[in-house]
Short mmCIF file of C-alpha atoms and ligand atoms in Angstrom, two decimals:
data_model
loop_
_atom_site.label_atom_id
_atom_site.label_comp_id
_atom_site.label_asym_id
_atom_site.label_seq_id
_atom_site.Cartn_x
_atom_site.Cartn_y
_atom_site.Cartn_z
CA UNK A 3 -42.41 -227.18 -45.58
CA UNK A 4 -43.48 -230.08 -44.80
CA UNK A 5 -41.08 -231.93 -42.30
CA UNK A 6 -41.17 -235.43 -40.58
CA UNK A 7 -42.60 -237.03 -42.94
CA UNK A 8 -40.88 -240.35 -44.09
CA UNK A 9 -42.08 -241.19 -47.47
CA UNK A 10 -45.46 -241.42 -49.13
CA UNK A 11 -47.18 -244.38 -51.16
CA UNK A 12 -49.12 -243.86 -54.03
CA UNK A 13 -51.46 -245.83 -55.04
CA UNK A 14 -54.37 -246.09 -57.22
CA UNK A 15 -54.66 -242.40 -58.01
CA UNK A 16 -54.64 -242.08 -54.04
CA UNK A 17 -51.40 -240.82 -51.61
CA UNK A 18 -50.92 -241.76 -48.18
CA UNK A 19 -48.11 -240.20 -46.00
CA UNK A 20 -46.08 -242.37 -43.31
CA UNK A 21 -45.73 -240.71 -40.28
CA UNK A 22 -43.94 -242.16 -38.13
CA UNK A 23 -46.04 -245.06 -37.08
CA UNK A 24 -49.72 -242.69 -37.89
CA UNK A 25 -50.70 -242.92 -41.16
CA UNK A 26 -52.92 -240.32 -43.29
CA UNK A 27 -54.88 -241.37 -45.87
CA UNK A 28 -56.76 -239.12 -49.07
CA UNK A 29 -59.12 -238.28 -46.90
CA UNK A 30 -57.95 -237.48 -43.41
CA UNK A 31 -58.85 -240.61 -41.72
CA UNK A 32 -56.37 -242.37 -39.85
CA UNK A 33 -55.63 -246.16 -41.50
CA UNK A 34 -53.44 -248.31 -39.65
CA UNK A 35 -50.03 -249.01 -41.16
CA UNK A 36 -50.38 -252.27 -41.00
CA UNK A 37 -53.16 -252.66 -43.10
CA UNK A 38 -50.86 -251.76 -45.94
CA UNK A 39 -48.24 -253.92 -45.62
CA UNK A 40 -50.07 -255.34 -48.82
CA UNK A 41 -49.69 -252.21 -50.89
CA UNK A 42 -46.44 -252.68 -53.91
CA UNK A 43 -46.58 -249.52 -55.69
CA UNK A 44 -44.32 -246.63 -56.98
CA UNK A 45 -42.94 -244.93 -53.67
CA UNK A 46 -41.23 -242.11 -53.47
CA UNK A 47 -39.07 -239.99 -50.86
CA UNK A 48 -41.65 -236.88 -49.46
CA UNK A 49 -37.97 -234.51 -49.74
CA UNK A 50 -38.56 -234.67 -53.57
CA UNK A 51 -43.11 -233.54 -52.13
CA UNK A 52 -41.66 -231.04 -48.89
CA UNK A 53 -42.31 -227.95 -51.31
CA UNK A 54 -45.92 -229.11 -52.42
CA UNK A 55 -48.42 -226.57 -51.39
CA UNK A 56 -51.47 -228.67 -52.99
CA UNK A 57 -50.53 -231.91 -51.45
CA UNK A 58 -49.16 -229.70 -47.77
CA UNK A 59 -52.52 -228.61 -48.21
CA UNK A 60 -54.54 -231.92 -47.80
CA UNK A 61 -52.47 -232.81 -44.37
CA UNK A 62 -52.70 -228.98 -42.71
CA UNK A 63 -54.35 -229.26 -39.43
CA UNK A 64 -54.21 -226.85 -36.49
CA UNK A 65 -54.30 -228.39 -32.58
CA UNK A 66 -56.15 -225.88 -30.32
CA UNK A 67 -55.11 -226.61 -26.70
CA UNK A 68 -57.09 -224.99 -23.60
CA UNK A 69 -53.71 -224.52 -21.61
CA UNK A 70 -50.51 -223.09 -22.64
CA UNK A 71 -48.05 -225.47 -23.69
CA UNK A 72 -50.03 -227.78 -25.08
CA UNK A 73 -52.06 -228.57 -21.35
CA UNK A 74 -55.77 -229.18 -21.07
CA UNK A 75 -58.21 -229.96 -23.68
CA UNK A 76 -57.17 -230.07 -27.19
CA UNK A 77 -59.42 -230.06 -30.71
CA UNK A 78 -57.96 -229.97 -33.87
CA UNK A 79 -59.29 -228.61 -37.63
CA UNK A 80 -58.60 -229.93 -41.21
CA UNK A 81 -61.03 -226.41 -42.29
CA UNK A 82 -61.66 -223.20 -42.12
CA UNK A 83 -64.00 -222.17 -39.33
CA UNK A 84 -65.66 -219.24 -38.95
CA UNK A 85 -66.84 -219.43 -35.41
CA UNK A 86 -65.14 -221.63 -33.24
CA UNK A 87 -67.78 -220.91 -30.47
CA UNK A 88 -70.02 -223.54 -32.16
CA UNK A 89 -67.23 -225.85 -31.51
CA UNK A 90 -67.52 -224.83 -27.82
CA UNK A 91 -63.41 -224.06 -28.67
CA UNK A 92 -64.29 -219.71 -29.11
CA UNK A 93 -61.77 -218.04 -27.08
CA UNK A 94 -60.69 -220.61 -24.69
CA UNK A 95 -56.83 -221.28 -26.90
CA UNK A 96 -53.61 -220.55 -24.94
CA UNK A 97 -51.40 -223.09 -27.09
CA UNK A 98 -51.40 -224.86 -30.53
CA UNK A 99 -49.71 -226.65 -33.09
CA UNK A 100 -49.92 -226.11 -36.64
CA UNK A 101 -48.44 -228.96 -38.83
CA UNK A 102 -48.58 -228.10 -42.95
CA UNK A 103 -49.73 -224.42 -44.70
CA UNK A 104 -50.31 -221.71 -42.51
CA UNK A 105 -53.24 -220.78 -40.32
CA UNK A 106 -54.78 -217.00 -39.92
CA UNK A 107 -56.50 -217.06 -36.35
CA UNK A 108 -58.62 -213.70 -35.75
CA UNK A 109 -60.23 -212.28 -32.59
CA UNK A 110 -64.09 -212.55 -34.36
CA UNK A 111 -66.37 -215.07 -36.40
CA UNK A 112 -65.78 -214.63 -39.82
CA UNK A 113 -62.30 -213.83 -40.54
CA UNK A 114 -62.40 -210.38 -38.83
CA UNK A 115 -61.17 -208.83 -36.09
CA UNK A 116 -57.53 -208.51 -35.31
CA UNK A 117 -55.37 -211.18 -36.67
CA UNK A 118 -52.50 -213.42 -35.99
CA UNK A 119 -50.62 -216.10 -38.88
CA UNK A 120 -49.08 -219.51 -37.22
CA UNK A 121 -46.41 -221.14 -39.20
CA UNK A 122 -45.79 -224.22 -38.70
CA UNK A 123 -44.71 -225.75 -35.75
CA UNK A 124 -45.28 -225.77 -32.06
CA UNK A 125 -46.36 -222.11 -29.93
CA UNK A 126 -47.24 -222.78 -26.80
CA UNK A 127 -48.11 -219.09 -25.88
CA UNK A 128 -49.71 -217.08 -28.30
CA UNK A 129 -48.95 -213.05 -26.35
CA UNK A 130 -51.90 -210.70 -27.65
CA UNK A 131 -53.96 -214.11 -28.75
CA UNK A 132 -54.39 -215.87 -25.80
CA UNK A 133 -57.69 -216.46 -25.39
CA UNK A 134 -58.83 -214.74 -27.91
CA UNK A 135 -59.31 -216.79 -31.19
CA UNK A 136 -62.82 -217.04 -32.44
CA UNK A 137 -62.49 -217.92 -36.07
CA UNK A 138 -59.68 -220.39 -38.27
CA UNK A 139 -58.83 -219.64 -41.96
CA UNK A 140 -56.51 -221.95 -43.37
CA UNK A 141 -54.30 -220.09 -46.09
CA UNK A 142 -54.67 -222.39 -49.11
CA UNK A 143 -52.60 -220.05 -51.53
CA UNK A 144 -49.53 -220.56 -52.80
CA UNK A 145 -46.79 -218.25 -51.51
CA UNK A 146 -43.81 -218.37 -54.37
CA UNK A 147 -44.03 -215.52 -57.06
CA UNK A 148 -46.30 -213.43 -54.62
CA UNK A 149 -47.47 -210.07 -56.46
CA UNK A 150 -50.18 -207.15 -55.01
CA UNK A 151 -51.04 -204.11 -57.50
CA UNK A 152 -51.84 -200.79 -55.69
CA UNK A 153 -53.81 -198.32 -57.17
CA UNK A 154 -53.23 -194.54 -55.97
CA UNK A 155 -57.05 -193.92 -56.44
CA UNK A 156 -60.27 -196.20 -55.48
CA UNK A 157 -61.35 -198.34 -58.35
CA UNK A 158 -57.89 -199.10 -59.19
CA UNK A 159 -56.93 -195.93 -61.04
CA UNK A 160 -54.67 -193.45 -60.64
CA UNK A 161 -50.92 -194.47 -60.56
CA UNK A 162 -50.29 -198.50 -59.82
CA UNK A 163 -46.97 -200.62 -59.00
CA UNK A 164 -46.55 -203.82 -58.89
CA UNK A 165 -44.84 -204.96 -55.79
CA UNK A 166 -43.18 -208.48 -55.30
CA UNK A 167 -41.67 -208.52 -52.18
CA UNK A 168 -41.73 -206.90 -48.86
CA UNK A 169 -41.69 -203.18 -48.99
CA UNK A 170 -41.09 -202.15 -45.17
CA UNK A 171 -40.98 -197.80 -45.89
CA UNK A 172 -43.72 -197.23 -49.23
CA UNK A 173 -41.91 -193.72 -49.09
CA UNK A 174 -39.37 -195.50 -51.31
CA UNK A 175 -41.98 -196.99 -53.88
CA UNK A 176 -43.56 -193.84 -53.61
CA UNK A 177 -46.34 -195.32 -52.35
CA UNK A 178 -47.10 -193.95 -48.62
CA UNK A 179 -50.18 -192.95 -47.42
CA UNK A 180 -51.27 -192.84 -51.06
CA UNK A 181 -53.30 -195.89 -51.41
CA UNK A 182 -56.68 -196.51 -52.47
CA UNK A 183 -57.66 -200.15 -54.01
CA UNK A 184 -55.55 -203.28 -54.86
CA UNK A 185 -55.88 -206.58 -56.25
CA UNK A 186 -53.87 -209.82 -55.33
CA UNK A 187 -51.93 -211.35 -58.51
CA UNK A 188 -50.65 -214.21 -56.22
CA UNK A 189 -50.17 -214.89 -52.52
CA UNK A 190 -50.85 -213.55 -49.04
CA UNK A 191 -50.57 -209.91 -48.19
CA UNK A 192 -49.89 -208.16 -44.72
CA UNK A 193 -51.50 -204.15 -44.91
CA UNK A 194 -49.77 -201.99 -42.41
CA UNK A 195 -50.39 -198.30 -41.43
CA UNK A 196 -47.09 -198.28 -39.53
CA UNK A 197 -43.92 -199.27 -41.02
CA UNK A 198 -41.77 -201.84 -41.07
CA UNK A 199 -44.82 -203.44 -39.89
CA UNK A 200 -46.44 -201.62 -37.38
CA UNK A 201 -49.62 -200.20 -36.27
CA UNK A 202 -53.21 -201.41 -37.47
CA UNK A 203 -52.87 -204.41 -40.25
CA UNK A 204 -55.23 -205.85 -42.51
CA UNK A 205 -54.60 -209.29 -44.34
CA UNK A 206 -55.35 -210.12 -48.27
CA UNK A 207 -55.28 -213.61 -50.38
CA UNK A 208 -55.00 -214.17 -53.73
CA UNK A 209 -57.74 -213.22 -56.17
CA UNK A 210 -58.83 -210.21 -53.77
CA UNK A 211 -59.58 -206.81 -54.83
CA UNK A 212 -60.27 -204.01 -53.10
CA UNK A 213 -61.95 -201.61 -54.90
CA UNK A 214 -62.71 -198.87 -52.42
CA UNK A 215 -60.50 -198.80 -49.21
CA UNK A 216 -62.12 -195.34 -48.08
CA UNK A 217 -65.20 -198.23 -47.64
CA UNK A 218 -63.33 -199.52 -44.09
CA UNK A 219 -61.29 -196.21 -42.76
CA UNK A 220 -57.91 -197.54 -45.02
CA UNK A 221 -57.92 -194.08 -47.68
CA UNK A 222 -54.31 -194.07 -48.14
CA UNK A 223 -52.90 -194.82 -44.99
CA UNK A 224 -51.05 -197.93 -46.00
CA UNK A 225 -46.95 -197.28 -45.33
CA UNK A 226 -45.63 -200.99 -45.54
CA UNK A 227 -46.32 -204.44 -46.72
CA UNK A 228 -45.50 -208.30 -46.62
CA UNK A 229 -45.61 -210.72 -48.69
CA UNK A 230 -46.18 -214.21 -45.80
CA UNK A 231 -43.45 -216.51 -46.77
CA UNK A 232 -43.55 -220.43 -46.25
CA UNK A 233 -40.38 -219.83 -43.64
CA UNK A 234 -42.99 -217.04 -41.19
CA UNK A 235 -44.05 -219.20 -38.33
CA UNK A 236 -45.65 -215.81 -36.88
CA UNK A 237 -46.80 -212.94 -38.24
CA1 LIG B 321 -55.56 -192.20 -52.41
#
């Protein structure tokens, strides 16, 4: 969900967001609003576009701060970062701000280790991710109409179950501690070994096909599953 934007200028098939005195061009570089005073093209209220995921991805960014409550030095990112060490910001962030889509922060490089998903807004402290973030992934997948197919056996075999919403206890679906493979059809899903989204977790994205849970010691351990929602602030 986008908030705080005034309007959108569409000019020459490009677009520009006007945010109070700041404008962001398609390419992400800042442009002086005054330079566009002469542009007489179609103006649209951004309210109509707040759920436009494509647009949201284009202007998404995350700002990391090396002190809590947005103090200290900071660094801004608009793309995935597989190793924050190269940005001299590994194990450093203590607070952050998100604009646009969600970001997944990982405790290891290359999007590995423990993770936390941060939604749009200000995060003045990072809890168990304090000074532990080593890589960042922008969530580019649409979160609407999520669907994941769970399979009882490895290789997408055995009984299967299509899940389209958060399930706090897979016992109800007859699938507790049974899943051995999955395919994500839509959205972003958080897999948990405990009920009610507790215990060890993994995150999986649209298009993922995990054919054998044995490979990462998750066979027959899945007990709850959450579909990431646009409104989620921290997961
Ligand atoms: Ca199984």
